[in-house]
Every structure is written in structure tokens, then in C-alpha cells.
Tab-separated table of N, CA, C and O in Angstrom:
chain	number	residue	atom	x	y	z
A	12	MET	N	74.984	158.396	85.041
A	12	MET	CA	75.296	157.191	85.791
A	12	MET	C	75.139	158.762	86.837
A	12	MET	O	75.764	160.167	86.540
A	13	ARG	N	75.157	158.929	87.593
A	13	ARG	CA	74.851	159.279	89.266
A	13	ARG	C	77.105	160.043	89.239
A	13	ARG	O	77.857	158.765	89.496
A	14	GLU	N	77.111	160.902	89.512
A	14	GLU	CA	78.726	161.256	89.234
A	14	GLU	C	78.583	161.091	90.952
A	14	GLU	O	77.794	160.686	92.055
A	15	GLN	N	80.122	160.469	92.043
A	15	GLN	CA	80.477	160.304	93.033
A	15	GLN	C	80.430	160.988	93.127
A	15	GLN	O	80.948	161.923	93.073
A	16	ARG	N	79.689	160.753	94.503
A	16	ARG	CA	80.686	162.330	95.554
A	16	ARG	C	81.161	162.028	96.779
A	16	ARG	O	81.190	160.838	97.680
A	17	ASN	N	81.673	163.353	97.468
A	17	ASN	CA	83.013	161.979	98.559
A	17	ASN	C	81.949	161.625	100.237
A	17	ASN	O	80.014	162.654	100.292
A	18	LEU	N	82.322	161.332	101.055
A	18	LEU	CA	81.526	160.711	101.599
A	18	LEU	C	81.714	160.963	102.951
A	18	LEU	O	80.081	162.041	103.598
A	19	TYR	N	82.307	162.240	103.051
A	19	TYR	CA	82.159	163.192	104.007
A	19	TYR	C	81.020	164.431	103.922
A	19	TYR	O	80.792	165.287	104.266
A	20	GLU	N	81.238	164.228	102.445
A	20	GLU	CA	79.997	165.657	102.057
A	20	GLU	C	78.425	165.016	102.074
A	20	GLU	O	77.560	165.930	101.583
A	21	MET	N	78.575	164.351	102.024
A	21	MET	CA	77.340	163.392	102.395
A	21	MET	C	76.131	164.035	103.283
A	21	MET	O	76.934	163.638	105.190
A	22	ASN	N	74.862	163.914	103.016
A	22	ASN	CA	74.164	163.563	104.487
A	22	ASN	C	73.793	162.434	105.441
A	22	ASN	O	74.066	161.785	105.023
A	23	GLU	N	73.370	162.537	105.912
A	23	GLU	CA	72.804	161.221	107.023
A	23	GLU	C	72.207	159.906	106.057
A	23	GLU	O	72.132	159.220	106.426
A	24	ARG	N	70.662	161.129	105.330
A	24	ARG	CA	70.024	160.212	104.950
A	24	ARG	C	70.267	159.552	103.499
A	24	ARG	O	71.129	158.899	103.240
A	25	GLU	N	71.240	160.363	102.913
A	25	GLU	CA	71.891	160.050	101.960
A	25	GLU	C	72.833	158.563	102.305
A	25	GLU	O	73.714	157.856	101.515
A	26	LEU	N	73.840	158.491	103.642
A	26	LEU	CA	75.390	158.211	104.039
A	26	LEU	C	74.174	156.366	104.465
A	26	LEU	O	75.070	155.762	103.707
A	27	ARG	N	72.863	157.064	104.982
A	27	ARG	CA	72.385	155.506	104.587
A	27	ARG	C	72.291	154.631	103.319
A	27	ARG	O	72.131	153.394	103.984
A	28	ARG	N	71.702	155.723	102.653
A	28	ARG	CA	71.672	154.912	101.236
A	28	ARG	C	72.641	154.466	100.919
A	28	ARG	O	72.827	153.187	99.849
A	29	TYR	N	73.152	154.808	100.642
A	29	TYR	CA	74.439	154.464	100.472
A	29	TYR	C	75.035	153.690	101.051
A	29	TYR	O	75.761	152.345	100.391
A	30	ALA	N	74.970	153.379	102.219
A	30	ALA	CA	75.543	151.962	103.335
A	30	ALA	C	74.570	150.371	102.865
A	30	ALA	O	74.746	149.046	102.603
A	31	ARG	N	73.241	150.623	102.076
A	31	ARG	CA	72.313	150.495	101.532
A	31	ARG	C	72.294	149.683	101.323
A	31	ARG	O	72.828	148.297	100.784
A	32	VAL	N	72.774	151.030	100.053
A	32	VAL	CA	73.208	149.542	98.191
A	32	VAL	C	74.374	149.321	98.814
A	32	VAL	O	74.925	148.288	98.316
A	33	MET	N	75.433	149.532	99.468
A	33	MET	CA	76.653	148.477	99.553
A	33	MET	C	76.253	147.968	100.263
A	33	MET	O	77.050	146.521	99.536
A	34	ARG	N	76.151	147.457	100.857
A	34	ARG	CA	75.725	146.116	101.577
A	34	ARG	C	74.660	144.891	101.521
A	34	ARG	O	75.037	143.694	100.137
A	35	LEU	N	73.172	145.830	100.517
A	35	LEU	CA	73.126	145.061	99.200
A	35	LEU	C	74.240	144.789	97.859
A	35	LEU	O	73.823	143.833	97.880
A	36	ARG	N	74.997	145.573	97.398
A	36	ARG	CA	75.349	144.284	96.421
A	36	ARG	C	77.186	143.452	96.800
A	36	ARG	O	76.445	142.493	96.380
A	37	ARG	N	77.297	143.627	97.939
A	37	ARG	CA	78.454	142.856	98.780
A	37	ARG	C	77.303	140.686	98.619
A	37	ARG	O	77.435	140.853	98.673
A	38	GLU	N	75.909	141.573	99.428
A	38	GLU	CA	74.965	140.114	99.718
A	38	GLU	C	74.528	139.717	98.364
A	38	GLU	O	74.581	138.356	98.169
A	39	ARG	N	74.204	140.255	97.399
A	39	ARG	CA	74.187	140.258	95.898
A	39	ARG	C	75.571	139.294	95.772
A	39	ARG	O	75.219	138.305	94.994
A	40	ALA	N	77.258	140.016	95.663
A	40	ALA	CA	78.039	139.919	95.626
A	40	ALA	C	77.942	138.155	95.842
A	40	ALA	O	78.854	136.937	94.898
A	41	ARG	N	77.233	138.058	97.753
A	41	ARG	CA	77.984	136.456	98.437
A	41	ARG	C	76.774	135.385	97.579
A	41	ARG	O	77.526	134.369	97.859
A	42	LYS	N	75.764	136.436	97.067
A	42	LYS	CA	74.524	135.237	97.388
A	42	LYS	C	75.359	134.316	94.731
A	42	LYS	O	75.142	133.514	95.066
A	43	CYS	N	76.017	134.934	94.273
A	43	CYS	CA	76.499	135.245	92.355
A	43	CYS	C	77.594	133.822	93.126
A	43	CYS	O	77.624	133.239	93.027
A	44	LEU	N	79.001	134.528	94.380
A	44	LEU	CA	79.791	133.166	94.566
A	44	LEU	C	79.748	131.852	94.976
A	44	LEU	O	80.070	130.985	94.258
A	45	ALA	N	78.670	132.426	95.666
A	45	ALA	CA	77.779	130.638	96.168
A	45	ALA	C	77.727	130.188	95.450
A	45	ALA	O	77.458	128.719	95.024
A	46	ALA	N	76.686	130.144	94.723
A	46	ALA	CA	75.845	129.771	92.324
A	46	ALA	C	76.881	129.382	92.613
A	46	ALA	O	76.926	128.313	92.064
A	47	MET	N	77.868	129.711	92.013
A	47	MET	CA	79.174	129.175	90.764
A	47	MET	C	79.877	128.574	91.794
A	47	MET	O	79.822	127.340	91.014
A	48	ILE	N	79.801	128.269	92.685
A	48	ILE	CA	81.057	127.333	93.657
A	48	ILE	C	79.701	125.469	94.303
A	48	ILE	O	80.173	124.956	93.196
A	49	ALA	N	78.460	126.073	94.307
A	49	ALA	CA	77.665	124.708	94.042
A	49	ALA	C	77.371	123.760	92.685
A	49	ALA	O	77.586	122.854	92.143
A	50	VAL	N	77.154	124.964	91.434
A	50	VAL	CA	77.524	124.642	90.319
A	50	VAL	C	78.722	124.116	89.983
A	50	VAL	O	79.073	123.477	88.677
A	51	CYS	N	80.203	124.372	89.779
A	51	CYS	CA	81.497	123.572	89.437
A	51	CYS	C	81.590	122.611	90.652
A	51	CYS	O	82.102	121.605	89.534
A	52	ALA	N	81.230	122.418	91.342
A	52	ALA	CA	80.650	121.287	91.924
A	52	ALA	C	80.117	120.904	92.050
A	52	ALA	O	80.169	119.231	92.046
A	53	THR	N	79.131	120.559	91.620
A	53	THR	CA	77.768	119.160	90.260
A	53	THR	C	77.778	119.671	89.993
A	53	THR	O	78.436	117.822	89.286
A	54	VAL	N	79.423	119.980	89.012
A	54	VAL	CA	80.043	120.193	87.503
A	54	VAL	C	80.458	118.765	87.459
A	54	VAL	O	80.818	118.180	86.590
A	55	GLY	N	81.509	119.160	88.675
A	55	GLY	CA	82.909	117.558	88.758
A	55	GLY	C	82.508	116.935	89.598
A	55	GLY	O	82.752	115.933	89.058
A	56	MET	N	81.390	117.291	89.544
A	56	MET	CA	80.884	116.015	90.732
A	56	MET	C	80.473	114.418	89.862
A	56	MET	O	80.536	113.783	89.768
A	57	ILE	N	79.625	115.078	89.331
A	57	ILE	CA	78.637	114.345	87.706
A	57	ILE	C	80.296	113.988	87.375
A	57	ILE	O	80.050	112.973	85.526
A	58	LEU	N	81.767	114.971	86.867
A	58	LEU	CA	82.777	114.488	86.021
A	58	LEU	C	83.079	113.490	86.481
A	58	LEU	O	83.824	112.135	86.070
A	59	ILE	N	83.800	112.996	87.776
A	59	ILE	CA	84.118	112.282	88.270
A	59	ILE	C	83.144	111.363	89.346
A	59	ILE	O	83.552	110.498	88.717
A	60	CYS	N	81.901	111.353	88.305
A	60	CYS	CA	81.059	109.643	88.513
A	60	CYS	C	80.849	108.963	87.806
A	60	CYS	O	81.115	108.033	87.665
A	61	SER	N	81.245	109.809	85.753
A	61	SER	CA	80.726	109.759	85.378
A	61	SER	C	82.698	109.304	84.555
A	61	SER	O	82.035	107.974	83.475
A	62	VAL	N	83.114	109.392	84.745
A	62	VAL	CA	84.465	108.804	84.673
A	62	VAL	C	84.434	107.361	85.391
A	62	VAL	O	85.230	106.416	84.928
A	63	SER	N	85.178	107.825	86.491
A	63	SER	CA	84.831	106.105	87.289
A	63	SER	C	83.558	105.121	86.968
A	63	SER	O	83.898	103.561	87.519
A	64	TYR	N	82.789	105.849	86.556
A	64	TYR	CA	81.987	104.878	86.314
A	64	TYR	C	82.589	103.776	84.880
A	64	TYR	O	81.883	103.021	84.056
A	65	LYS	N	82.852	105.545	83.805
A	65	LYS	CA	83.451	104.267	82.760
A	65	LYS	C	84.429	103.601	83.172
A	65	LYS	O	84.363	102.525	82.484
A	66	ALA	N	85.367	103.922	83.285
A	66	ALA	CA	86.412	102.357	84.072
A	66	ALA	C	85.992	101.818	84.853
A	66	ALA	O	85.946	100.233	84.995
A	67	LEU	N	85.014	101.094	85.783
A	67	LEU	CA	84.912	100.118	86.696
A	67	LEU	C	83.683	99.775	84.726
A	67	LEU	O	83.840	98.586	84.841
A	68	ASN	N	82.682	100.129	84.660
A	68	ASN	CA	82.249	98.977	83.879
A	68	ASN	C	82.894	98.955	82.516
A	68	ASN	O	82.674	97.505	81.940
A	69	SER	N	84.118	99.291	81.801
A	69	SER	CA	85.069	99.139	80.999
A	69	SER	C	85.819	97.706	81.902
A	69	SER	O	86.658	97.143	81.277
A	70	ASN	N	86.780	97.871	82.902
A	70	ASN	CA	86.498	96.800	83.306
A	70	ASN	C	85.928	95.535	83.581
A	70	ASN	O	86.173	94.430	83.392
A	71	ALA	N	84.955	95.377	84.041
A	71	ALA	CA	83.824	94.056	83.873
A	71	ALA	C	83.842	93.831	83.019
A	71	ALA	O	83.284	92.482	82.785
A	72	ASN	N	83.545	94.781	81.776
A	72	ASN	CA	83.320	94.131	80.382
A	72	ASN	C	84.466	93.947	79.982
A	72	ASN	O	83.666	92.745	78.789
A	73	ASP	N	85.521	94.136	79.637
A	73	ASP	CA	86.625	93.543	79.485
A	73	ASP	C	87.048	91.724	80.337
A	73	ASP	O	87.626	90.947	79.672
A	74	GLY	N	86.440	91.274	80.747
A	74	GLY	CA	86.620	90.277	81.581
A	74	GLY	C	87.289	90.033	82.999
A	74	GLY	O	87.357	90.918	82.788
A	75	PHE	N	87.608	89.110	83.722
A	75	PHE	CA	87.878	89.074	85.230
A	75	PHE	C	88.684	88.476	84.612
A	75	PHE	O	89.379	87.940	83.978
A	76	LYS	N	90.457	88.722	85.339
A	76	LYS	CA	91.261	87.361	85.159
A	76	LYS	C	91.547	86.633	86.612
A	76	LYS	O	91.188	86.860	87.409
A	77	TYR	N	91.743	86.183	86.390
A	77	TYR	CA	91.663	84.550	86.814
A	77	TYR	C	93.268	83.548	86.547
A	77	TYR	O	93.823	83.960	85.958
A	78	TYR	N	93.186	82.681	87.828
A	78	TYR	CA	94.471	82.296	87.541
A	78	TYR	C	94.628	80.370	88.179
A	78	TYR	O	93.719	80.293	88.285
A	79	THR	N	95.303	79.590	87.015
A	79	THR	CA	95.098	78.822	86.911
A	79	THR	C	96.391	78.508	87.181
A	79	THR	O	97.517	78.344	86.361
A	80	SER	N	96.166	76.670	87.597
A	80	SER	CA	98.023	75.909	87.893
A	80	SER	C	98.116	74.233	86.704
A	80	SER	O	97.072	74.331	86.590
A	81	VAL	N	98.690	74.440	86.441
A	81	VAL	CA	99.494	73.425	84.694
A	81	VAL	C	100.376	72.453	85.005
A	81	VAL	O	100.918	73.331	85.653
A	82	THR	N	99.799	71.834	84.277
A	82	THR	CA	100.953	70.704	85.332
A	82	THR	C	102.373	70.711	83.575
A	82	THR	O	101.393	70.792	82.997
A	83	VAL	N	103.266	70.878	83.862
A	83	VAL	CA	103.809	70.714	82.396
A	83	VAL	C	103.754	69.247	81.903
A	83	VAL	O	104.445	69.031	82.081
A	84	GLU	N	103.625	69.331	80.961
A	84	GLU	CA	103.314	68.294	79.298
A	84	GLU	C	105.013	67.777	78.890
A	84	GLU	O	105.780	69.851	79.657
A	85	VAL	N	105.042	66.480	79.255
A	85	VAL	CA	107.006	66.295	78.831
A	85	VAL	C	106.347	67.179	76.862
A	85	VAL	O	105.309	67.238	76.117
A	86	GLY	N	107.946	67.835	76.681
A	86	GLY	CA	108.217	68.974	74.998
A	86	GLY	C	106.977	69.770	75.183
A	86	GLY	O	107.144	70.558	74.289
A	87	GLU	N	106.445	69.878	75.529
A	87	GLU	CA	105.590	71.470	75.889
A	87	GLU	C	106.793	73.058	76.632
A	87	GLU	O	107.529	72.154	77.884
A	88	SER	N	106.226	74.105	75.619
A	88	SER	CA	106.724	75.079	76.037
A	88	SER	C	105.671	75.785	76.381
A	88	SER	O	104.518	76.020	76.839
A	89	LEU	N	106.757	76.923	76.795
A	89	LEU	CA	106.050	78.479	77.711
A	89	LEU	C	105.322	78.468	75.837
A	89	LEU	O	104.206	79.233	76.178
A	90	TRP	N	105.702	78.810	75.027
A	90	TRP	CA	104.881	79.430	73.473
A	90	TRP	C	103.833	78.478	73.888
A	90	TRP	O	102.620	79.075	73.103
A	91	ASP	N	103.608	77.301	73.801
A	91	ASP	CA	102.692	76.141	73.446
A	91	ASP	C	101.300	76.520	74.662
A	91	ASP	O	100.190	75.966	74.335
A	92	LEU	N	101.675	77.143	75.988
A	92	LEU	CA	100.780	76.900	76.682
A	92	LEU	C	99.940	78.816	76.932
A	92	LEU	O	99.177	79.143	76.818
A	93	THR	N	101.281	79.125	75.897
A	93	THR	CA	100.918	80.772	75.436
A	93	THR	C	99.468	80.982	74.720
A	93	THR	O	98.935	81.278	74.650
A	94	GLU	N	99.518	79.914	73.337
A	94	GLU	CA	98.606	79.592	72.713
A	94	GLU	C	97.143	78.696	73.498
A	94	GLU	O	96.420	79.590	72.405
A	95	LYS	N	96.777	78.079	74.400
A	95	LYS	CA	96.138	77.707	75.689
A	95	LYS	C	95.315	78.695	76.130
A	95	LYS	O	94.991	79.294	76.264
A	96	TYR	N	95.752	80.093	76.568
A	96	TYR	CA	95.491	80.833	77.906
A	96	TYR	C	95.168	82.643	77.480
A	96	TYR	O	95.387	82.399	78.089
A	97	MET	N	96.955	82.191	76.069
A	97	MET	CA	96.840	83.936	76.314
A	97	MET	C	95.531	84.811	75.715
A	97	MET	O	95.434	84.056	74.841
A	98	ASP	N	94.652	85.928	76.370
A	98	ASP	CA	94.203	86.478	75.118
A	98	ASP	C	94.987	88.007	74.841
A	98	ASP	O	95.114	88.737	75.150
A	99	SER	N	94.983	88.030	74.244
A	99	SER	CA	94.967	88.726	72.366
A	99	SER	C	94.661	90.286	73.024
A	99	SER	O	95.841	90.928	72.534
A	100	ALA	N	93.740	89.812	73.641
A	100	ALA	CA	92.832	91.582	73.981
A	100	ALA	C	93.302	92.161	74.791
A	100	ALA	O	93.072	93.171	75.227
A	101	HIS	N	93.678	91.729	76.755
A	101	HIS	CA	95.118	91.678	77.710
A	101	HIS	C	96.301	91.747	76.862
A	101	HIS	O	96.412	92.407	77.987
A	102	TYR	N	96.711	91.256	76.301
A	102	TYR	CA	98.367	91.230	75.806
A	102	TYR	C	98.880	91.379	74.486
A	102	TYR	O	97.989	90.893	74.169
A	103	SER	N	99.567	92.760	74.965
A	103	SER	CA	100.351	93.224	73.644
A	103	SER	C	100.793	92.129	72.224
A	103	SER	O	101.054	92.167	70.885
A	104	SER	N	101.749	91.470	73.152
A	104	SER	CA	102.501	90.610	71.966
A	104	SER	C	102.331	88.535	73.538
A	104	SER	O	102.376	88.825	74.622
A	105	ARG	N	102.923	87.701	72.692
A	105	ARG	CA	103.210	87.219	73.603
A	105	ARG	C	104.232	87.170	74.510
A	105	ARG	O	104.287	86.909	75.043
A	106	GLU	N	105.425	88.462	73.697
A	106	GLU	CA	106.406	88.165	75.276
A	106	GLU	C	106.159	88.642	76.410
A	106	GLU	O	106.540	88.515	76.659
A	107	SER	N	104.944	89.495	76.214
A	107	SER	CA	104.558	89.789	77.695
A	107	SER	C	103.679	89.126	79.101
A	107	SER	O	104.096	89.383	79.795
A	108	TYR	N	102.718	88.002	77.406
A	108	TYR	CA	102.268	87.704	78.216
A	108	TYR	C	103.061	86.576	79.382
A	108	TYR	O	103.267	86.103	80.120
A	109	ILE	N	104.857	85.687	78.807
A	109	ILE	CA	105.122	84.920	78.722
A	109	ILE	C	106.222	85.789	79.738
A	109	ILE	O	106.452	85.183	80.937
A	110	ALA	N	106.329	86.772	79.784
A	110	ALA	CA	107.011	87.949	80.982
A	110	ALA	C	106.250	87.407	82.487
A	110	ALA	O	107.135	87.378	83.128
A	111	GLU	N	104.601	88.075	82.281
A	111	GLU	CA	104.018	87.503	83.263
A	111	GLU	C	103.991	86.270	83.843
A	111	GLU	O	104.132	86.491	84.577
A	112	VAL	N	103.791	86.121	82.906
A	112	VAL	CA	104.028	83.925	83.500
A	112	VAL	C	105.834	83.664	84.270
A	112	VAL	O	106.048	83.320	85.382
A	113	CYS	N	106.841	84.335	83.410
A	113	CYS	CA	108.416	83.892	84.696
A	113	CYS	C	108.405	84.413	86.195
A	113	CYS	O	108.830	84.752	86.899
A	114	SER	N	107.330	85.872	85.335
A	114	SER	CA	107.196	87.300	87.175
A	114	SER	C	106.485	85.841	88.996
A	114	SER	O	106.503	85.401	89.117
A	115	ILE	N	105.102	85.392	87.994
A	115	ILE	CA	104.819	84.919	88.556
A	115	ILE	C	105.470	83.912	89.216
A	115	ILE	O	104.954	83.657	90.324
A	116	ASN	N	105.938	82.632	88.204
A	116	ASN	CA	106.249	81.434	88.947
A	116	ASN	C	108.159	81.952	90.044
A	116	ASN	O	108.801	80.966	89.794
A	117	HIS	N	107.987	82.725	88.710
A	117	HIS	CA	109.093	83.358	89.483
A	117	HIS	C	111.209	82.698	89.087
A	117	HIS	O	111.291	81.593	89.033
A	118	LEU	N	110.741	82.352	87.720
A	118	LEU	CA	111.273	82.044	86.682
A	118	LEU	C	112.357	83.127	85.866
A	118	LEU	O	111.783	84.058	85.823
A	119	THR	N	113.636	82.596	86.157
A	119	THR	CA	115.124	83.673	85.091
A	119	THR	C	114.504	83.215	83.778
A	119	THR	O	114.732	84.138	83.498
A	120	ASP	N	114.178	82.531	83.469
A	120	ASP	CA	114.322	82.178	81.847
A	120	ASP	C	113.727	81.362	81.171
A	120	ASP	O	112.529	80.868	82.200
A	121	GLU	N	112.375	82.166	80.635
A	121	GLU	CA	111.539	80.384	80.048
A	121	GLU	C	111.698	79.409	79.697
A	121	GLU	O	109.979	78.421	79.358
A	122	ASN	N	113.253	79.484	79.197
A	122	ASN	CA	113.681	77.945	79.044
A	122	ASN	C	114.088	76.763	79.130
A	122	ASN	O	113.505	76.172	79.684
A	123	ALA	N	113.201	77.221	80.746
A	123	ALA	CA	113.533	76.514	82.088
A	123	ALA	C	112.538	75.876	82.765
A	123	ALA	O	112.824	75.174	84.419
A	124	ILE	N	112.083	75.741	82.258
A	124	ILE	CA	111.047	74.662	82.550
A	124	ILE	C	110.739	73.242	82.154
A	124	ILE	O	111.703	73.229	81.205
A	125	THR	N	110.106	72.787	83.005
A	125	THR	CA	111.054	70.973	83.319
A	125	THR	C	109.620	70.507	83.332
A	125	THR	O	107.743	70.529	83.515
A	126	ALA	N	109.580	68.730	82.720
A	126	ALA	CA	107.646	67.644	82.849
A	126	ALA	C	107.500	67.772	84.365
A	126	ALA	O	108.512	67.965	84.707
A	127	GLY	N	106.472	67.325	84.421
A	127	GLY	CA	106.049	68.344	86.185
A	127	GLY	C	106.031	68.810	86.753
A	127	GLY	O	105.262	68.880	88.031
A	128	GLN	N	105.555	70.063	86.588
A	128	GLN	CA	106.364	71.653	86.967
A	128	GLN	C	104.941	71.597	86.935
A	128	GLN	O	104.260	71.786	85.601
A	129	LEU	N	104.587	72.695	87.971
A	129	LEU	CA	103.471	73.144	88.472
A	129	LEU	C	103.450	74.462	87.865
A	129	LEU	O	104.399	76.104	88.473
A	130	LEU	N	103.041	75.418	87.019
A	130	LEU	CA	102.773	76.520	86.207
A	130	LEU	C	101.662	77.564	87.299
A	130	LEU	O	100.206	76.687	87.143
A	131	ILE	N	102.161	78.275	87.445
A	131	ILE	CA	100.127	79.168	87.450
A	131	ILE	C	100.453	79.952	86.675
A	131	ILE	O	101.442	81.128	85.506
A	132	LEU	N	98.918	80.328	85.773
A	132	LEU	CA	98.599	81.229	85.265
A	132	LEU	C	98.101	81.522	84.559
A	132	LEU	O	96.712	81.376	85.159
A	133	PRO	N	97.614	83.129	83.323
A	133	PRO	CA	96.873	84.215	84.417
A	133	PRO	C	95.799	83.716	83.662
A	133	PRO	O	96.855	83.476	81.627
A	134	TYR	N	95.040	83.336	83.322
A	134	TYR	CA	93.504	83.911	82.016
A	134	TYR	C	92.383	84.359	82.049
A	134	TYR	O	92.289	84.628	83.515
A	135	TYR	N	91.969	84.875	81.195
A	135	TYR	CA	90.253	85.692	81.875
A	135	TYR	C	89.277	85.182	80.765
A	135	TYR	O	89.945	83.823	79.917
A	136	SER	N	88.081	85.985	82.005
A	136	SER	CA	87.164	85.722	81.757
A	136	SER	C	86.205	86.078	81.325
A	136	SER	O	85.767	86.214	82.385
A	137	GLN	N	85.101	86.318	80.963
A	137	GLN	CA	84.160	86.319	81.401
A	137	GLN	C	82.851	86.639	82.181
A	137	GLN	O	81.829	86.542	83.193
A	138	GLU	N	82.461	84.778	82.836
A	138	GLU	CA	82.075	84.243	83.251
A	138	GLU	C	82.685	85.054	85.039
A	138	GLU	O	83.700	85.274	85.077
A	139	TYR	N	81.808	84.906	85.521
A	139	TYR	CA	81.611	84.993	86.832
A	139	TYR	C	81.489	84.134	88.568
A	139	TYR	O	81.417	83.718	88.462
A	140	VAL	N	82.927	83.902	88.189
A	140	VAL	CA	82.986	83.204	89.155
A	140	VAL	C	83.407	82.667	91.123
A	140	VAL	O	84.587	84.500	91.439
A	141	ARG	N	82.986	82.541	91.675
A	141	ARG	CA	83.141	82.914	92.945
A	141	ARG	C	83.567	81.584	93.946
A	141	ARG	O	84.004	81.031	93.953
């Protein structure tokens, strides 16, 4: 390695060479930083795109959520309707499905339905309906 000299002891030629070397180092560092930023941005965009594609793809494969209106028959309960319309892949339990039905229809109690009452029920289907 070369010995570091004091700037005040250098002649003009050595100062110009020193200034050129320092300028080249700064330019090289700037280019390296710009390349690293570009690489990080590219990797970030790839990650964001892959995650969002996976989320969109999984939602489409799970089916579409629809709502249907059902008239309650005599002797029918929410548990009976749950057997017909609930999809076990989308709901963890019958209680969670009944809780959603009660929320949609503004029911305070799951036993508060009567014959002839119109209920809105959610269901999932693979078919896309316009």
C-alpha cells in the first residue's frame, strides 16, 4: 500500500491525480448505490406481485360468495337451512354461519324466525354469475 501523504505537502500534479482518484471513487460508489437500489426495487416488486397474485388466485379458486333469499317453511330452523346452504370450507362451524345469517337479517336470536319469513342466506359457488 502506498503511504498517505498530507495534502499540503503534495505538488500540483499529485493533487490533480488525487482529486481525479477521489472523483472516480465517488462516481463508482454512486453507480454501485444506484444499482443496489434498482436490484432491491426489482426484488420488492417481484415479491409484491407474487403475493398479490397468490391472494387473487386463491380467492378465485375458493369460489364466489353469493346471497339468496329463502322463505322459511313451517317447522324449519336455521340449523336446517345451515345444512342446505353452508359450505364447510368457508365456515369453521355451524355457529359461525348462523351468526352471519343473524347479522345479515338483523336477528337477535337464532330461534326468532317464523314460518313465511324471508331470510337472506350466504352461499358459495364455483360458477361466476353476472
